[in-house]
mmCIF file of C-alpha atoms in Angstrom:
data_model
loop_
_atom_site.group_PDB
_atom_site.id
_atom_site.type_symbol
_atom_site.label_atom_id
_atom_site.label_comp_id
_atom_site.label_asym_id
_atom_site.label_seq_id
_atom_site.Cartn_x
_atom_site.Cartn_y
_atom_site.Cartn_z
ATOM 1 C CA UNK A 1 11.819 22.164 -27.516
ATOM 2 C CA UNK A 2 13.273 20.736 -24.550
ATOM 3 C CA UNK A 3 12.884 17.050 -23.506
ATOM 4 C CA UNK A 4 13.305 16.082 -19.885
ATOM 5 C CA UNK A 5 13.514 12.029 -18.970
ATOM 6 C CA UNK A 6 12.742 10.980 -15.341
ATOM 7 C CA UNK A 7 13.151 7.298 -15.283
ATOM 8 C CA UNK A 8 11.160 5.014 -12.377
ATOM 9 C CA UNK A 9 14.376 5.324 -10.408
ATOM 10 C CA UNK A 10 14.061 8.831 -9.560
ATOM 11 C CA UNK A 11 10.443 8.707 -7.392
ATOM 12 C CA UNK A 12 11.001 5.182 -6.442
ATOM 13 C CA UNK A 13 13.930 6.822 -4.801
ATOM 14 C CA UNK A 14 12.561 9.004 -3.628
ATOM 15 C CA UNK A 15 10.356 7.035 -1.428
ATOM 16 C CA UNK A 16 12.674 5.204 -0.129
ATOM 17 C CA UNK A 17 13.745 8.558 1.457
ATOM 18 C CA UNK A 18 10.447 9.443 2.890
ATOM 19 C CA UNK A 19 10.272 6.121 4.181
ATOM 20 C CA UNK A 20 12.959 6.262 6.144
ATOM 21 C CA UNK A 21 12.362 9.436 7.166
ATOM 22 C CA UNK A 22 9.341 8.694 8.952
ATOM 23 C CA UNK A 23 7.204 11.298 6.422
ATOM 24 C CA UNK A 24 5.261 8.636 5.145
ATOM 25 C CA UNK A 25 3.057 8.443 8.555
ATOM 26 C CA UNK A 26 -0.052 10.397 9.619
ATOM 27 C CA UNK A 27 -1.960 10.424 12.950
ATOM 28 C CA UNK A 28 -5.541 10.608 11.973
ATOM 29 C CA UNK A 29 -8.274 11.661 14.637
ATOM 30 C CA UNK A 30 -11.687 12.336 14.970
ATOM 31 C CA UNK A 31 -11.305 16.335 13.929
ATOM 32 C CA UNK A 32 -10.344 15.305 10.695
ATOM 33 C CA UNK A 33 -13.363 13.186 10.394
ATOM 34 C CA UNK A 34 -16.160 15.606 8.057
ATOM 35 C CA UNK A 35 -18.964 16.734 10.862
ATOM 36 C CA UNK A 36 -21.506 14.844 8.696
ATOM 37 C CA UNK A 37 -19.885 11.681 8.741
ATOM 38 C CA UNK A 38 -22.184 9.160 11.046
ATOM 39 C CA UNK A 39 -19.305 7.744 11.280
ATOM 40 C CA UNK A 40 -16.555 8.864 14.172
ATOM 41 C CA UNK A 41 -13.664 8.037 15.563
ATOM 42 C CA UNK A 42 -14.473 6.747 19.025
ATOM 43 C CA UNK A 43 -14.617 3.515 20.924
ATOM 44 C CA UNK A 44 -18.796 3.839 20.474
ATOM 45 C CA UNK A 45 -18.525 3.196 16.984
ATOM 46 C CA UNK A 46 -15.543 0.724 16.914
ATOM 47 C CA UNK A 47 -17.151 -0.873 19.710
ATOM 48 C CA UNK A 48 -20.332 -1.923 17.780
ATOM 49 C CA UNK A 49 -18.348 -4.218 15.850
ATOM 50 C CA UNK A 50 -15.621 -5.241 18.448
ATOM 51 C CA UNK A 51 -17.872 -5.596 21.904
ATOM 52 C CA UNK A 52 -14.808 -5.674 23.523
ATOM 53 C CA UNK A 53 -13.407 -2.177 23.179
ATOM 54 C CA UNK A 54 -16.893 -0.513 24.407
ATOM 55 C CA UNK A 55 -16.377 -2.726 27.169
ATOM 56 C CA UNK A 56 -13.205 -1.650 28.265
ATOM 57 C CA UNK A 57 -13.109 1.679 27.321
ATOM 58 C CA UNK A 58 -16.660 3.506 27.095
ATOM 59 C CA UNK A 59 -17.012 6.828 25.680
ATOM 60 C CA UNK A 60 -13.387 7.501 24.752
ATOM 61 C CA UNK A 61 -11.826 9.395 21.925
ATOM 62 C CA UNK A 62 -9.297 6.678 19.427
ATOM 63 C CA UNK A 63 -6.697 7.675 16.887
ATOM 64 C CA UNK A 64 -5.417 6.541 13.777
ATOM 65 C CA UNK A 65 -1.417 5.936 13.100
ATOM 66 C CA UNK A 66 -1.319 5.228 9.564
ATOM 67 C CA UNK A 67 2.303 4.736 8.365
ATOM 68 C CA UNK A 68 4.346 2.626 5.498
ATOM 69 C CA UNK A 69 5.957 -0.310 6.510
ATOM 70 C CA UNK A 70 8.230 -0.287 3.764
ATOM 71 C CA UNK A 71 8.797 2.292 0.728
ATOM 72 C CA UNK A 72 6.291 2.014 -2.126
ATOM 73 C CA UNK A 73 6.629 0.765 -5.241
ATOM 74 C CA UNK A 74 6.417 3.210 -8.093
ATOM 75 C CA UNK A 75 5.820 1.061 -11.355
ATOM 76 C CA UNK A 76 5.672 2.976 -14.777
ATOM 77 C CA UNK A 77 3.453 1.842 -17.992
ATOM 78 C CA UNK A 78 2.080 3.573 -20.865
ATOM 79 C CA UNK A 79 -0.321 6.292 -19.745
ATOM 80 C CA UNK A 80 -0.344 4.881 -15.983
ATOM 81 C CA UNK A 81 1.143 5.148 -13.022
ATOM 82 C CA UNK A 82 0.661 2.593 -10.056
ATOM 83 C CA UNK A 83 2.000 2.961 -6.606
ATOM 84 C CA UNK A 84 2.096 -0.273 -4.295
ATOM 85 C CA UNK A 85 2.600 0.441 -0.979
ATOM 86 C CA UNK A 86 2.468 -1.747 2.151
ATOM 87 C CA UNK A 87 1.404 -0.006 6.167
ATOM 88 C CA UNK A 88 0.060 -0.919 8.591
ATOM 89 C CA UNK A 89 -3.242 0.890 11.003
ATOM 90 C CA UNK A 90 -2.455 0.886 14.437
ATOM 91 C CA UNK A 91 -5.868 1.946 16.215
ATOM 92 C CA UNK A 92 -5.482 3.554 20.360
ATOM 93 C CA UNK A 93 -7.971 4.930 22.543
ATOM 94 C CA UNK A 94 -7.108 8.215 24.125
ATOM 95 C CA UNK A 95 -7.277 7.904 27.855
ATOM 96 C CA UNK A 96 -8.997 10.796 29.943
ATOM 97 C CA UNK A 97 -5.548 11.583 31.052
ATOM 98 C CA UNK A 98 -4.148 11.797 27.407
ATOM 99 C CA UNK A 99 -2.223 8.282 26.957
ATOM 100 C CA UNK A 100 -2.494 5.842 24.000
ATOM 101 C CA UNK A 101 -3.850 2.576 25.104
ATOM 102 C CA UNK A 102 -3.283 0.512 22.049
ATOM 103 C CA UNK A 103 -6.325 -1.928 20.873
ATOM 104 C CA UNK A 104 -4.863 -3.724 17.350
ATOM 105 C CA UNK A 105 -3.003 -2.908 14.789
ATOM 106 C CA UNK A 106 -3.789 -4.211 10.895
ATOM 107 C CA UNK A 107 -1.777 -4.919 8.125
ATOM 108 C CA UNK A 108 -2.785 -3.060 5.062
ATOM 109 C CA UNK A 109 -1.295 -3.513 1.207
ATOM 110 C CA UNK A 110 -2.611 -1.032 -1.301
ATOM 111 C CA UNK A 111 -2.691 -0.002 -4.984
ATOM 112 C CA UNK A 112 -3.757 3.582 -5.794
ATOM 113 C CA UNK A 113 -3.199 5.158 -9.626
ATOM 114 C CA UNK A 114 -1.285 8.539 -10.146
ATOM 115 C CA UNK A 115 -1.927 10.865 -12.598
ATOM 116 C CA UNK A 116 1.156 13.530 -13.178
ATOM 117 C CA UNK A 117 1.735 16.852 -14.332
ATOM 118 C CA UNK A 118 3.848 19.731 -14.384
ATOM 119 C CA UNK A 119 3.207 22.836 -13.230
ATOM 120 C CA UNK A 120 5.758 25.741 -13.321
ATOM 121 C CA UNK A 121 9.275 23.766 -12.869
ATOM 122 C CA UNK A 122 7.636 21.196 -10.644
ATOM 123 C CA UNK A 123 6.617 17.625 -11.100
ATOM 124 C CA UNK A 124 3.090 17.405 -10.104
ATOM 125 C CA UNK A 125 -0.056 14.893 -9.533
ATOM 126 C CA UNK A 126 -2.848 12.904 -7.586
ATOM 127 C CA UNK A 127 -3.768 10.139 -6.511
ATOM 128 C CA UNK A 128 -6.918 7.617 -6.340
ATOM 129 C CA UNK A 129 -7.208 4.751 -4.318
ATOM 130 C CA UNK A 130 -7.412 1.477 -6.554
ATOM 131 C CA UNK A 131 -8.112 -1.273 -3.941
ATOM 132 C CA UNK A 132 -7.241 -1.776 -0.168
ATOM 133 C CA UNK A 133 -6.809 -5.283 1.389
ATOM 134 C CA UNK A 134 -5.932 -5.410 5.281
ATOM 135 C CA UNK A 135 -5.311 -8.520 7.453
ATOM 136 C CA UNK A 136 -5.376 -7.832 11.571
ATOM 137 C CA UNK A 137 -1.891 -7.974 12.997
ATOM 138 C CA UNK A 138 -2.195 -7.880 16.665
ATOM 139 C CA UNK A 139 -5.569 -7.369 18.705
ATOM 140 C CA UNK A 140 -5.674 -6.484 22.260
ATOM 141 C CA UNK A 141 -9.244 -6.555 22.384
ATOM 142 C CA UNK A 142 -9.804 -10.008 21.170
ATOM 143 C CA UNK A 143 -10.079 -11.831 17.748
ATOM 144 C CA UNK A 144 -12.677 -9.711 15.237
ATOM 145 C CA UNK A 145 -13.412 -10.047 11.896
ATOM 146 C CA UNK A 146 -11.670 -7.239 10.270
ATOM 147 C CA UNK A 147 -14.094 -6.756 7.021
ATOM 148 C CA UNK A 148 -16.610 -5.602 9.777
ATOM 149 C CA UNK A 149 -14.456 -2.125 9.783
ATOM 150 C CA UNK A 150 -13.676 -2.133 5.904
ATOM 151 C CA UNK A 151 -15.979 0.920 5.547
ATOM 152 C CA UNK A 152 -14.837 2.923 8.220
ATOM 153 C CA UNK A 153 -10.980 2.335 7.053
ATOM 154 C CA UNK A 154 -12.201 3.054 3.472
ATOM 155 C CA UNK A 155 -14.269 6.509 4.573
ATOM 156 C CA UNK A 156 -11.006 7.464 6.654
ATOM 157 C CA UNK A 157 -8.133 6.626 3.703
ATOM 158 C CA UNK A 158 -10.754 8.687 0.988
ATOM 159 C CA UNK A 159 -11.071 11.551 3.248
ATOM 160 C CA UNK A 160 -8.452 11.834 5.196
ATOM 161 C CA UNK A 161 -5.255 9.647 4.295
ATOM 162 C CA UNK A 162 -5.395 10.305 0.452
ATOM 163 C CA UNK A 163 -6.043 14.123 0.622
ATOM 164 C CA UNK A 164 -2.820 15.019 2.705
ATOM 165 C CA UNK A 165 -1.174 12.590 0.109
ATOM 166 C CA UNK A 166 -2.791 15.127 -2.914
ATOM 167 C CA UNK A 167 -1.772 18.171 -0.633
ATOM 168 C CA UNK A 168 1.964 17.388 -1.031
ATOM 169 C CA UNK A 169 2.000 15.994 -4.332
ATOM 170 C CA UNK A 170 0.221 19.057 -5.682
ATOM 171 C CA UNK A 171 2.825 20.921 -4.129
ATOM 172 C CA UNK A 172 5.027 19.227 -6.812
ATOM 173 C CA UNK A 173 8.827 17.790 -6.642
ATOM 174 C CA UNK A 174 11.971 20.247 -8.346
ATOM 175 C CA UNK A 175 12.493 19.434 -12.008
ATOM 176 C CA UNK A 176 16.361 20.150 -13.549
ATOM 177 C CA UNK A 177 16.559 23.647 -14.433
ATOM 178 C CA UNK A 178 19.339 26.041 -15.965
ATOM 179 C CA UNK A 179 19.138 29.400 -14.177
ATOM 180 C CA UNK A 180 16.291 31.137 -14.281
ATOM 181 C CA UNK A 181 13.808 29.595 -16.375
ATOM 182 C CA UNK A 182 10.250 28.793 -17.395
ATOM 183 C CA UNK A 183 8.929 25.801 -18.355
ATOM 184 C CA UNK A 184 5.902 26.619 -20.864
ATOM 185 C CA UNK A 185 3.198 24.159 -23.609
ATOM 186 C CA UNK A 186 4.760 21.614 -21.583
ATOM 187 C CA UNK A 187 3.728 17.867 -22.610
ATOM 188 C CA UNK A 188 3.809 14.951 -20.107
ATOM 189 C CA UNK A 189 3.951 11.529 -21.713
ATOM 190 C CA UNK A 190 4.285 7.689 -19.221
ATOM 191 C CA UNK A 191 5.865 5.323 -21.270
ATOM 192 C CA UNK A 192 7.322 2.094 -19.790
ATOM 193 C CA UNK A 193 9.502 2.677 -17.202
ATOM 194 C CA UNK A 194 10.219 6.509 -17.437
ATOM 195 C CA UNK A 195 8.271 9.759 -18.151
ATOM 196 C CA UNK A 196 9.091 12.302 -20.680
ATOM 197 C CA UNK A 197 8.034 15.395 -20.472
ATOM 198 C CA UNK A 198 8.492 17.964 -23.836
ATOM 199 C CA UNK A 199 8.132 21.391 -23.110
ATOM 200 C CA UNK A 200 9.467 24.862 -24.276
ATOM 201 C CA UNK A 201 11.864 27.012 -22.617
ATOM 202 C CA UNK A 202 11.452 30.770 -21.514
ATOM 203 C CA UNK A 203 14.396 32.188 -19.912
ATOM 204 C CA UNK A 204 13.377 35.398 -17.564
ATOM 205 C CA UNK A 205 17.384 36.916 -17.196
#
């Protein structure tokens, strides 16, 4: 049997990369919004909690940039993974001629839990969203209590935001191989700091 370590290091770094990439950013809009959802993406709804943006823009479209302000933190205990991970929402309402007219931006820290696997050579998982606490950054639409809009940032992150997170991670991350190889009754254990991952070895020529 083989044993592969991959210490805290490795995806921590990896973030970091992301992060600075830009990749850790997504542009969410109303089409990505389920049909059934009462609730949309448009200054109607938003405005029934801030007056203001009804006021000054009526029956306009508004979209999402959700992005990292800085790269998450990947922490590593026995049987559980926890990503921290600090953005921020910046909220715009889409013009009839197709600009951004910005209304506030909020800051946002969040904990979500991982849980890994491997599949084929790849390193694997999902998340779930733990908690979500945001603070308002900058308003151009006036001051507004922010827990007013907790639900609709909640419905958007658990429909939208975490999804396209699952989509990549289920796409899985390289694992050290030697030539051509198969990784098979593989075992995936979190212990503190570092995963280890037992498997056997099938070699294909």
């Amino acid at each position: 049997m083989l044993y592969i370590g991959v210490s805290s290091f490795t995806p921590n770094s990896a973030g970091f990369v992301y992060n600075n990439a830009g990749a850790l950013s997504l542009y969410v809009t109303d089409d990505m919004i389920p049909p059934s959802s009462p609730i949309r993406l448009n200054t109607g709804t938003f405005g029934v909690f801030i007056p203001e943006i009804a006021k000054r823009f009526p029956g306009m479209m508004m979209k999402l940039l959700v992005k990292t302000v800085k790269e998450p933190t990947i922490s590593l205990e026995p049987n559980n993974v926890t990503v921290q991970a600090s953005g921020t929402v910046t909220a715009y309402a889409i013009q009839p001629n197709t600009t951004l007219s910005p209304l506030f931006v909020l800051n946002m820290e969040g904990s979500v839990s991982a849980q890994m696997n491997v599949t084929g050579v790849k390193l694997a998982g999902a998340i779930t969203l733990n908690k979500i606490e945001m603070t308002l950054g900058t308003s151009y639409v006036g001051q507004f209590q922010v827990q007013s809009l907790d639900n609709i940032f909640l419905m958007v992150l658990k429909v939208v935001v975490i999804p396209k997170v699952n989509a990549r991670l289920e796409k899985g991350f390289p694992l050290p191989t030697i030539g051509k190889m198969n990784l098979i009754n593989t075992q995936l254990q979190v212990l503190k700091d570092y995963m280890l991952i037992g498997t056997d070895v099938q070699f294909t020529g």
